[in-house]
Amino acid sequence: MPENRVPRRRRFVVCEPRHFAVQYAINPWMSTGRPVDVIRALDQWQALVDAYRAHGHTVDTVAPVPGLPDMVFAANCAVVVEGRVFGSHFHAPERRGESVAYEAWFKTEGFEVQHPEAVCEGEGDLVPAGRWILAGTGFRTTPEAHREAQEFFGVPAISLTLVDPYFYHLDTALFVLDDENVAYYPGAFSPGSREVLERLYPDAVIATREDAMAFGLNSVSDGRNVFIAPGAGELADRLSERGYVPVPVDLSEFHKAGGGIKCCTQEIRETRS
């Protein structure tokens, strides 16, 4: 029988896609020849925000900045653990202005912010998972950033190497279900990293490449409800079998830039009382 899962209220940070566009190509999903329907993107983004709020979560918004078309992908801006913010240092020059805007917002909100020296793309590659931080590398964030984050948070960072360019960030290949388990696509990882994941998560939910390519692993879980791309049907079924409740949210317009639900969502993890 499926387990009785208990959701935990979350605080999310998002950014309206008012200026969203594909103006450059920095991953295999992006093509400047594919126009973006901004009205549809706005509607899809609002549906995600509404879904979060309908499930009891708090959603804060950061004002979009003209000239930063990827600023909607809030997950890449930082990692927040126990109220401390480790910011971003983007690999692509086109995105570096986003760091300034997000770090300014966090400071205004009263957070301590550390700007990384090494290339680091926030929750895109640094994924807090209970007792440790799962840390992706291979395409964007560097191992040096893993060490920086570990020193800043005092939380072990477990490096995982990504090998498939379609899964250029860890959050496109893996997401955290709760403090004890994850879902992931093994083919996105090097052999050694697959072994690490198998040891850490022997009961993980395993996704197919088809579900991963549908952005099924770019999902957000509150411990019970999983906000997931509707195209990842087989993965949704597997989650249901484990007692999770899939909440389909269509963010297909953002797939044109290589992003989805998690990419659009930064989580603020504040100190628990």
PDB file of C-alpha atoms in Angstrom:
ATOM      1  CA  MET A   1       0.000   0.000   0.000  1.00  0.00           C
ATOM      2  CA  PRO A   2       1.215   3.558  -0.689  1.00  0.00           C
ATOM      3  CA  GLU A   3       2.558   5.502   2.274  1.00  0.00           C
ATOM      4  CA  ASN A   4       0.563   8.368   3.754  1.00  0.00           C
ATOM      5  CA  ARG A   5       2.671  11.359   2.762  1.00  0.00           C
ATOM      6  CA  VAL A   6       2.563  14.615   4.719  1.00  0.00           C
ATOM      7  CA  PRO A   7       3.134  17.935   2.906  1.00  0.00           C
ATOM      8  CA  ARG A   8       5.231  20.712   4.413  1.00  0.00           C
ATOM      9  CA  ARG A   9       4.460  24.332   3.696  1.00  0.00           C
ATOM     10  CA  ARG A  10       7.141  26.007   1.632  1.00  0.00           C
ATOM     11  CA  ARG A  11       8.207  29.532   0.788  1.00  0.00           C
ATOM     12  CA  PHE A  12       8.994  30.049  -2.880  1.00  0.00           C
ATOM     13  CA  VAL A  13      10.514  32.924  -4.850  1.00  0.00           C
ATOM     14  CA  VAL A  14       9.520  33.446  -8.485  1.00  0.00           C
ATOM     15  CA  CYS A  15       9.961  36.085 -11.193  1.00  0.00           C
ATOM     16  CA  GLU A  16       7.294  37.059 -13.713  1.00  0.00           C
ATOM     17  CA  PRO A  17       8.325  36.193 -17.313  1.00  0.00           C
ATOM     18  CA  ARG A  18       7.464  39.640 -18.632  1.00  0.00           C
ATOM     19  CA  HIS A  19      10.715  39.792 -20.629  1.00  0.00           C
ATOM     20  CA  PHE A  20      11.066  36.064 -21.346  1.00  0.00           C
ATOM     21  CA  ALA A  21      12.535  35.269 -24.771  1.00  0.00           C
ATOM     22  CA  VAL A  22      15.109  33.024 -26.419  1.00  0.00           C
ATOM     23  CA  GLN A  23      17.700  35.576 -27.515  1.00  0.00           C
ATOM     24  CA  TYR A  24      20.762  33.317 -27.376  1.00  0.00           C
ATOM     25  CA  ALA A  25      21.522  29.587 -27.248  1.00  0.00           C
ATOM     26  CA  ILE A  26      23.425  28.241 -24.234  1.00  0.00           C
ATOM     27  CA  ASN A  27      21.914  24.747 -24.014  1.00  0.00           C
ATOM     28  CA  PRO A  28      20.602  22.165 -26.527  1.00  0.00           C
ATOM     29  CA  TRP A  29      16.975  23.183 -25.960  1.00  0.00           C
ATOM     30  CA  MET A  30      17.467  26.786 -27.024  1.00  0.00           C
ATOM     31  CA  SER A  31      17.089  28.022 -30.601  1.00  0.00           C
ATOM     32  CA  THR A  32      16.730  31.670 -31.517  1.00  0.00           C
ATOM     33  CA  GLY A  33      14.581  30.509 -34.445  1.00  0.00           C
ATOM     34  CA  ARG A  34      11.815  29.332 -32.083  1.00  0.00           C
ATOM     35  CA  PRO A  35       9.704  32.325 -31.078  1.00  0.00           C
ATOM     36  CA  VAL A  36       8.295  32.532 -27.563  1.00  0.00           C
ATOM     37  CA  ASP A  37       4.611  33.215 -26.981  1.00  0.00           C
ATOM     38  CA  VAL A  38       4.971  35.641 -24.063  1.00  0.00           C
ATOM     39  CA  ILE A  39       1.233  35.768 -23.327  1.00  0.00           C
ATOM     40  CA  ARG A  40       1.091  31.969 -23.094  1.00  0.00           C
ATOM     41  CA  ALA A  41       4.229  31.969 -20.937  1.00  0.00           C
ATOM     42  CA  LEU A  42       2.656  34.485 -18.576  1.00  0.00           C
ATOM     43  CA  ASP A  43      -0.501  32.373 -18.318  1.00  0.00           C
ATOM     44  CA  GLN A  44       1.467  29.182 -17.642  1.00  0.00           C
ATOM     45  CA  TRP A  45       3.637  30.898 -15.036  1.00  0.00           C
ATOM     46  CA  GLN A  46       0.553  32.286 -13.278  1.00  0.00           C
ATOM     47  CA  ALA A  47      -0.985  28.823 -13.232  1.00  0.00           C
ATOM     48  CA  LEU A  48       2.124  27.556 -11.414  1.00  0.00           C
ATOM     49  CA  VAL A  49       1.934  30.370  -8.850  1.00  0.00           C
ATOM     50  CA  ASP A  50      -1.786  29.688  -8.352  1.00  0.00           C
ATOM     51  CA  ALA A  51      -1.110  25.959  -7.876  1.00  0.00           C
ATOM     52  CA  TYR A  52       1.483  26.652  -5.182  1.00  0.00           C
ATOM     53  CA  ARG A  53      -0.839  28.988  -3.311  1.00  0.00           C
ATOM     54  CA  ALA A  54      -3.785  26.605  -3.643  1.00  0.00           C
ATOM     55  CA  HIS A  55      -1.685  23.991  -1.827  1.00  0.00           C
ATOM     56  CA  GLY A  56      -0.849  26.347   1.041  1.00  0.00           C
ATOM     57  CA  HIS A  57       2.574  27.593  -0.014  1.00  0.00           C
ATOM     58  CA  THR A  58       3.868  31.161   0.245  1.00  0.00           C
ATOM     59  CA  VAL A  59       5.046  32.769  -3.011  1.00  0.00           C
ATOM     60  CA  ASP A  60       7.229  35.908  -3.156  1.00  0.00           C
ATOM     61  CA  THR A  61       7.998  37.669  -6.432  1.00  0.00           C
ATOM     62  CA  VAL A  62      11.128  39.419  -7.668  1.00  0.00           C
ATOM     63  CA  ALA A  63      10.601  42.170 -10.227  1.00  0.00           C
ATOM     64  CA  PRO A  64      11.849  41.221 -13.713  1.00  0.00           C
ATOM     65  CA  VAL A  65      14.589  43.338 -15.287  1.00  0.00           C
ATOM     66  CA  PRO A  66      14.534  44.308 -18.985  1.00  0.00           C
ATOM     67  CA  GLY A  67      17.373  42.720 -20.931  1.00  0.00           C
ATOM     68  CA  LEU A  68      17.481  39.592 -18.723  1.00  0.00           C
ATOM     69  CA  PRO A  69      15.169  37.163 -20.575  1.00  0.00           C
ATOM     70  CA  ASP A  70      16.114  34.155 -18.419  1.00  0.00           C
ATOM     71  CA  MET A  71      15.470  35.868 -15.091  1.00  0.00           C
ATOM     72  CA  VAL A  72      12.220  33.896 -14.838  1.00  0.00           C
ATOM     73  CA  PHE A  73      14.385  30.876 -13.942  1.00  0.00           C
ATOM     74  CA  ALA A  74      14.626  31.831 -10.278  1.00  0.00           C
ATOM     75  CA  ALA A  75      16.147  28.524  -9.164  1.00  0.00           C
ATOM     76  CA  ASN A  76      19.462  29.469 -10.756  1.00  0.00           C
ATOM     77  CA  CYS A  77      19.830  32.621  -8.653  1.00  0.00           C
ATOM     78  CA  ALA A  78      20.863  31.095  -5.330  1.00  0.00           C
ATOM     79  CA  VAL A  79      20.647  28.319  -2.762  1.00  0.00           C
ATOM     80  CA  VAL A  80      19.048  29.126   0.588  1.00  0.00           C
ATOM     81  CA  VAL A  81      19.664  26.908   3.611  1.00  0.00           C
ATOM     82  CA  GLU A  82      18.583  27.892   7.122  1.00  0.00           C
ATOM     83  CA  GLY A  83      18.152  31.499   6.106  1.00  0.00           C
ATOM     84  CA  ARG A  84      21.622  31.875   4.550  1.00  0.00           C
ATOM     85  CA  VAL A  85      21.918  32.668   0.855  1.00  0.00           C
ATOM     86  CA  PHE A  86      24.687  31.357  -1.396  1.00  0.00           C
ATOM     87  CA  GLY A  87      24.301  33.338  -4.604  1.00  0.00           C
ATOM     88  CA  SER A  88      25.146  32.637  -8.223  1.00  0.00           C
ATOM     89  CA  HIS A  89      28.009  33.242 -10.624  1.00  0.00           C
ATOM     90  CA  PHE A  90      26.693  32.253 -14.030  1.00  0.00           C
ATOM     91  CA  HIS A  91      28.743  30.421 -16.621  1.00  0.00           C
ATOM     92  CA  ALA A  92      27.180  32.390 -19.492  1.00  0.00           C
ATOM     93  CA  PRO A  93      27.952  36.136 -19.553  1.00  0.00           C
ATOM     94  CA  GLU A  94      24.413  36.778 -20.823  1.00  0.00           C
ATOM     95  CA  ARG A  95      22.969  35.714 -17.470  1.00  0.00           C
ATOM     96  CA  ARG A  96      25.350  37.354 -14.990  1.00  0.00           C
ATOM     97  CA  GLY A  97      23.157  40.395 -14.488  1.00  0.00           C
ATOM     98  CA  GLU A  98      20.537  38.149 -12.884  1.00  0.00           C
ATOM     99  CA  SER A  99      22.834  37.570  -9.915  1.00  0.00           C
ATOM    100  CA  VAL A 100      22.902  41.276  -9.120  1.00  0.00           C
ATOM    101  CA  ALA A 101      19.118  41.613  -9.188  1.00  0.00           C
ATOM    102  CA  TYR A 102      18.416  38.559  -7.045  1.00  0.00           C
ATOM    103  CA  GLU A 103      21.153  39.226  -4.502  1.00  0.00           C
ATOM    104  CA  ALA A 104      19.811  42.769  -4.077  1.00  0.00           C
ATOM    105  CA  TRP A 105      16.336  41.343  -3.402  1.00  0.00           C
ATOM    106  CA  PHE A 106      17.628  38.900  -0.795  1.00  0.00           C
ATOM    107  CA  LYS A 107      19.591  41.623   0.982  1.00  0.00           C
ATOM    108  CA  THR A 108      16.524  43.869   1.031  1.00  0.00           C
ATOM    109  CA  GLU A 109      14.633  40.980   2.636  1.00  0.00           C
ATOM    110  CA  GLY A 110      17.269  40.818   5.366  1.00  0.00           C
ATOM    111  CA  PHE A 111      19.210  37.719   4.322  1.00  0.00           C
ATOM    112  CA  GLU A 112      22.935  37.166   4.630  1.00  0.00           C
ATOM    113  CA  VAL A 113      24.265  36.688   1.078  1.00  0.00           C
ATOM    114  CA  GLN A 114      27.538  35.103  -0.008  1.00  0.00           C
ATOM    115  CA  HIS A 115      28.551  35.635  -3.645  1.00  0.00           C
ATOM    116  CA  PRO A 116      30.514  32.617  -4.944  1.00  0.00           C
ATOM    117  CA  GLU A 117      33.939  32.971  -6.495  1.00  0.00           C
ATOM    118  CA  ALA A 118      33.591  29.871  -8.668  1.00  0.00           C
ATOM    119  CA  VAL A 119      30.977  29.290 -11.372  1.00  0.00           C
ATOM    120  CA  CYS A 120      27.778  28.348  -9.566  1.00  0.00           C
ATOM    121  CA  GLU A 121      24.207  28.290 -10.846  1.00  0.00           C
ATOM    122  CA  GLY A 122      22.215  28.090  -7.634  1.00  0.00           C
ATOM    123  CA  GLU A 123      19.612  25.385  -7.181  1.00  0.00           C
ATOM    124  CA  GLY A 124      20.128  24.428 -10.779  1.00  0.00           C
ATOM    125  CA  ASP A 125      23.093  22.398  -9.539  1.00  0.00           C
ATOM    126  CA  LEU A 126      23.040  22.629  -5.733  1.00  0.00           C
ATOM    127  CA  VAL A 127      20.042  20.701  -4.441  1.00  0.00           C
ATOM    128  CA  PRO A 128      19.506  20.555  -0.652  1.00  0.00           C
ATOM    129  CA  ALA A 129      18.425  17.043   0.285  1.00  0.00           C
ATOM    130  CA  GLY A 130      17.948  16.594   4.012  1.00  0.00           C
ATOM    131  CA  ARG A 131      21.334  15.921   5.589  1.00  0.00           C
ATOM    132  CA  TRP A 132      23.419  17.027   2.621  1.00  0.00           C
ATOM    133  CA  ILE A 133      23.491  19.033  -0.595  1.00  0.00           C
ATOM    134  CA  LEU A 134      23.531  17.091  -3.857  1.00  0.00           C
ATOM    135  CA  ALA A 135      25.874  19.038  -6.114  1.00  0.00           C
ATOM    136  CA  GLY A 136      25.925  18.732  -9.896  1.00  0.00           C
ATOM    137  CA  THR A 137      28.864  19.461 -12.165  1.00  0.00           C
ATOM    138  CA  GLY A 138      29.926  18.709 -15.728  1.00  0.00           C
ATOM    139  CA  PHE A 139      28.346  21.548 -17.704  1.00  0.00           C
ATOM    140  CA  ARG A 140      27.830  24.609 -15.490  1.00  0.00           C
ATOM    141  CA  THR A 141      28.613  24.662 -11.774  1.00  0.00           C
ATOM    142  CA  THR A 142      32.205  23.703 -10.951  1.00  0.00           C
ATOM    143  CA  PRO A 143      33.506  21.408  -8.176  1.00  0.00           C
ATOM    144  CA  GLU A 144      35.151  24.463  -6.621  1.00  0.00           C
ATOM    145  CA  ALA A 145      31.664  25.893  -6.042  1.00  0.00           C
ATOM    146  CA  HIS A 146      30.676  22.672  -4.282  1.00  0.00           C
ATOM    147  CA  ARG A 147      33.511  23.224  -1.816  1.00  0.00           C
ATOM    148  CA  GLU A 148      32.563  26.871  -1.364  1.00  0.00           C
ATOM    149  CA  ALA A 149      28.959  25.967  -0.603  1.00  0.00           C
ATOM    150  CA  GLN A 150      30.010  23.297   1.877  1.00  0.00           C
ATOM    151  CA  GLU A 151      32.225  25.764   3.725  1.00  0.00           C
ATOM    152  CA  PHE A 152      29.507  28.426   3.738  1.00  0.00           C
ATOM    153  CA  PHE A 153      26.653  26.219   4.943  1.00  0.00           C
ATOM    154  CA  GLY A 154      28.598  23.642   6.947  1.00  0.00           C
ATOM    155  CA  VAL A 155      26.572  20.963   5.159  1.00  0.00           C
ATOM    156  CA  PRO A 156      28.229  18.085   3.232  1.00  0.00           C
ATOM    157  CA  ALA A 157      28.145  18.588  -0.535  1.00  0.00           C
ATOM    158  CA  ILE A 158      28.038  15.378  -2.552  1.00  0.00           C
ATOM    159  CA  SER A 159      29.393  15.898  -6.069  1.00  0.00           C
ATOM    160  CA  LEU A 160      27.572  14.240  -8.953  1.00  0.00           C
ATOM    161  CA  THR A 161      28.822  14.387 -12.547  1.00  0.00           C
ATOM    162  CA  LEU A 162      26.342  15.048 -15.342  1.00  0.00           C
ATOM    163  CA  VAL A 163      27.195  13.623 -18.771  1.00  0.00           C
ATOM    164  CA  ASP A 164      24.221  14.316 -21.067  1.00  0.00           C
ATOM    165  CA  PRO A 165      24.045  17.904 -22.408  1.00  0.00           C
ATOM    166  CA  TYR A 166      20.227  17.795 -22.440  1.00  0.00           C
ATOM    167  CA  PHE A 167      20.446  17.525 -18.659  1.00  0.00           C
ATOM    168  CA  TYR A 168      22.923  20.313 -18.155  1.00  0.00           C
ATOM    169  CA  HIS A 169      21.724  21.176 -14.638  1.00  0.00           C
ATOM    170  CA  LEU A 170      21.183  18.706 -11.824  1.00  0.00           C
ATOM    171  CA  ASP A 171      17.590  19.906 -11.435  1.00  0.00           C
ATOM    172  CA  THR A 172      16.756  18.623 -14.912  1.00  0.00           C
ATOM    173  CA  ALA A 173      17.911  15.096 -13.981  1.00  0.00           C
ATOM    174  CA  LEU A 174      16.899  14.767 -10.320  1.00  0.00           C
ATOM    175  CA  PHE A 175      14.517  16.239  -7.790  1.00  0.00           C
ATOM    176  CA  VAL A 176      14.056  15.788  -4.055  1.00  0.00           C
ATOM    177  CA  LEU A 177      10.818  14.118  -2.979  1.00  0.00           C
ATOM    178  CA  ASP A 178      11.344  14.627   0.760  1.00  0.00           C
ATOM    179  CA  ASP A 179      14.226  14.597   3.246  1.00  0.00           C
ATOM    180  CA  GLU A 180      14.805  10.878   2.642  1.00  0.00           C
ATOM    181  CA  ASN A 181      14.284  10.214  -1.058  1.00  0.00           C
ATOM    182  CA  VAL A 182      14.662  11.494  -4.614  1.00  0.00           C
ATOM    183  CA  ALA A 183      13.592  10.760  -8.174  1.00  0.00           C
ATOM    184  CA  TYR A 184      16.197  10.734 -10.945  1.00  0.00           C
ATOM    185  CA  TYR A 185      17.150   9.581 -14.426  1.00  0.00           C
ATOM    186  CA  PRO A 186      20.289   7.365 -14.221  1.00  0.00           C
ATOM    187  CA  GLY A 187      21.409   8.014 -17.815  1.00  0.00           C
ATOM    188  CA  ALA A 188      22.121  11.657 -17.011  1.00  0.00           C
ATOM    189  CA  PHE A 189      24.959  10.694 -14.650  1.00  0.00           C
ATOM    190  CA  SER A 190      28.459   9.249 -14.906  1.00  0.00           C
ATOM    191  CA  PRO A 191      28.865   5.590 -13.813  1.00  0.00           C
ATOM    192  CA  GLY A 192      30.439   6.564 -10.497  1.00  0.00           C
ATOM    193  CA  SER A 193      27.736   9.096  -9.744  1.00  0.00           C
ATOM    194  CA  ARG A 194      25.051   6.510 -10.489  1.00  0.00           C
ATOM    195  CA  GLU A 195      26.674   4.242  -7.906  1.00  0.00           C
ATOM    196  CA  VAL A 196      26.655   7.073  -5.367  1.00  0.00           C
ATOM    197  CA  LEU A 197      22.947   7.681  -5.938  1.00  0.00           C
ATOM    198  CA  GLU A 198      22.185   3.977  -5.684  1.00  0.00           C
ATOM    199  CA  ARG A 199      23.965   3.831  -2.315  1.00  0.00           C
ATOM    200  CA  LEU A 200      22.330   6.984  -0.967  1.00  0.00           C
ATOM    201  CA  TYR A 201      18.843   6.274  -2.306  1.00  0.00           C
ATOM    202  CA  PRO A 202      18.234   2.546  -2.775  1.00  0.00           C
ATOM    203  CA  ASP A 203      14.460   3.210  -2.890  1.00  0.00           C
ATOM    204  CA  ALA A 204      14.596   6.164  -5.305  1.00  0.00           C
ATOM    205  CA  VAL A 205      11.934   6.648  -7.943  1.00  0.00           C
ATOM    206  CA  ILE A 206      13.650   5.966 -11.264  1.00  0.00           C
ATOM    207  CA  ALA A 207      12.585   7.929 -14.340  1.00  0.00           C
ATOM    208  CA  THR A 208      12.875   6.987 -17.997  1.00  0.00           C
ATOM    209  CA  ARG A 209      14.642   9.147 -20.540  1.00  0.00           C
ATOM    210  CA  GLU A 210      11.263   9.968 -22.089  1.00  0.00           C
ATOM    211  CA  ASP A 211       9.963  11.389 -18.810  1.00  0.00           C
ATOM    212  CA  ALA A 212      13.220  13.249 -18.239  1.00  0.00           C
ATOM    213  CA  MET A 213      13.043  14.779 -21.736  1.00  0.00           C
ATOM    214  CA  ALA A 214       9.485  15.893 -20.904  1.00  0.00           C
ATOM    215  CA  PHE A 215      10.961  17.866 -17.948  1.00  0.00           C
ATOM    216  CA  GLY A 216       9.408  15.420 -15.506  1.00  0.00           C
ATOM    217  CA  LEU A 217      12.441  15.676 -13.229  1.00  0.00           C
ATOM    218  CA  ASN A 218      12.313  19.456 -13.177  1.00  0.00           C
ATOM    219  CA  SER A 219       9.624  19.081 -10.541  1.00  0.00           C
ATOM    220  CA  VAL A 220       8.896  20.487  -7.084  1.00  0.00           C
ATOM    221  CA  SER A 221       7.709  18.328  -4.171  1.00  0.00           C
ATOM    222  CA  ASP A 222       6.348  19.482  -0.818  1.00  0.00           C
ATOM    223  CA  GLY A 223       6.678  15.974   0.589  1.00  0.00           C
ATOM    224  CA  ARG A 224       3.281  14.873  -0.700  1.00  0.00           C
ATOM    225  CA  ASN A 225       2.211  16.958  -3.681  1.00  0.00           C
ATOM    226  CA  VAL A 226       4.539  16.871  -6.681  1.00  0.00           C
ATOM    227  CA  PHE A 227       4.171  19.727  -9.162  1.00  0.00           C
ATOM    228  CA  ILE A 228       5.127  17.995 -12.379  1.00  0.00           C
ATOM    229  CA  ALA A 229       5.088  18.426 -16.160  1.00  0.00           C
ATOM    230  CA  PRO A 230       1.957  16.770 -17.601  1.00  0.00           C
ATOM    231  CA  GLY A 231       4.021  15.042 -20.300  1.00  0.00           C
ATOM    232  CA  ALA A 232       5.793  12.864 -17.738  1.00  0.00           C
ATOM    233  CA  GLY A 233       2.946  10.369 -17.383  1.00  0.00           C
ATOM    234  CA  GLU A 234       4.900   7.235 -16.516  1.00  0.00           C
ATOM    235  CA  LEU A 235       6.824   9.078 -13.802  1.00  0.00           C
ATOM    236  CA  ALA A 236       3.586  10.487 -12.393  1.00  0.00           C
ATOM    237  CA  ASP A 237       2.201   6.943 -12.175  1.00  0.00           C
ATOM    238  CA  ARG A 238       5.285   5.740 -10.312  1.00  0.00           C
ATOM    239  CA  LEU A 239       4.981   8.630  -7.864  1.00  0.00           C
ATOM    240  CA  SER A 240       1.309   7.826  -7.269  1.00  0.00           C
ATOM    241  CA  GLU A 241       2.230   4.230  -6.495  1.00  0.00           C
ATOM    242  CA  ARG A 242       4.540   5.556  -3.749  1.00  0.00           C
ATOM    243  CA  GLY A 243       1.828   7.707  -2.176  1.00  0.00           C
ATOM    244  CA  TYR A 244       2.752  11.055  -3.736  1.00  0.00           C
ATOM    245  CA  VAL A 245       0.097  13.182  -5.419  1.00  0.00           C
ATOM    246  CA  PRO A 246       1.089  14.477  -8.886  1.00  0.00           C
ATOM    247  CA  VAL A 247      -0.116  18.010  -9.615  1.00  0.00           C
ATOM    248  CA  PRO A 248       0.295  18.557 -13.391  1.00  0.00           C
ATOM    249  CA  VAL A 249       1.304  22.091 -14.384  1.00  0.00           C
ATOM    250  CA  ASP A 250       2.057  22.859 -18.041  1.00  0.00           C
ATOM    251  CA  LEU A 251       5.143  25.051 -18.454  1.00  0.00           C
ATOM    252  CA  SER A 252       5.863  23.906 -22.006  1.00  0.00           C
ATOM    253  CA  GLU A 253       6.569  27.418 -23.271  1.00  0.00           C
ATOM    254  CA  PHE A 254       9.598  27.509 -20.980  1.00  0.00           C
ATOM    255  CA  HIS A 255      10.917  24.244 -22.390  1.00  0.00           C
ATOM    256  CA  LYS A 256      12.051  26.316 -25.382  1.00  0.00           C
ATOM    257  CA  ALA A 257      14.736  27.761 -23.106  1.00  0.00           C
ATOM    258  CA  GLY A 258      15.514  24.472 -21.347  1.00  0.00           C
ATOM    259  CA  GLY A 259      13.486  25.177 -18.214  1.00  0.00           C
ATOM    260  CA  GLY A 260      10.400  23.991 -16.390  1.00  0.00           C
ATOM    261  CA  ILE A 261       8.670  24.030 -13.023  1.00  0.00           C
ATOM    262  CA  LYS A 262      11.716  23.795 -10.759  1.00  0.00           C
ATOM    263  CA  CYS A 263      13.736  26.186 -12.899  1.00  0.00           C
ATOM    264  CA  CYS A 264      11.059  28.805 -12.242  1.00  0.00           C
ATOM    265  CA  THR A 265      11.062  28.162  -8.498  1.00  0.00           C
ATOM    266  CA  GLN A 266      13.564  29.150  -5.816  1.00  0.00           C
ATOM    267  CA  GLU A 267      12.873  27.769  -2.334  1.00  0.00           C
ATOM    268  CA  ILE A 268      13.711  29.706   0.804  1.00  0.00           C
ATOM    269  CA  ARG A 269      14.622  27.270   3.559  1.00  0.00           C
ATOM    270  CA  GLU A 270      14.601  29.216   6.799  1.00  0.00           C
ATOM    271  CA  THR A 271      15.791  28.080  10.205  1.00  0.00           C
ATOM    272  CA  ARG A 272      13.360  25.619  11.745  1.00  0.00           C
ATOM    273  CA  SER A 273      12.251  26.338  15.311  1.00  0.00           C
TER     274      SER A 273
END
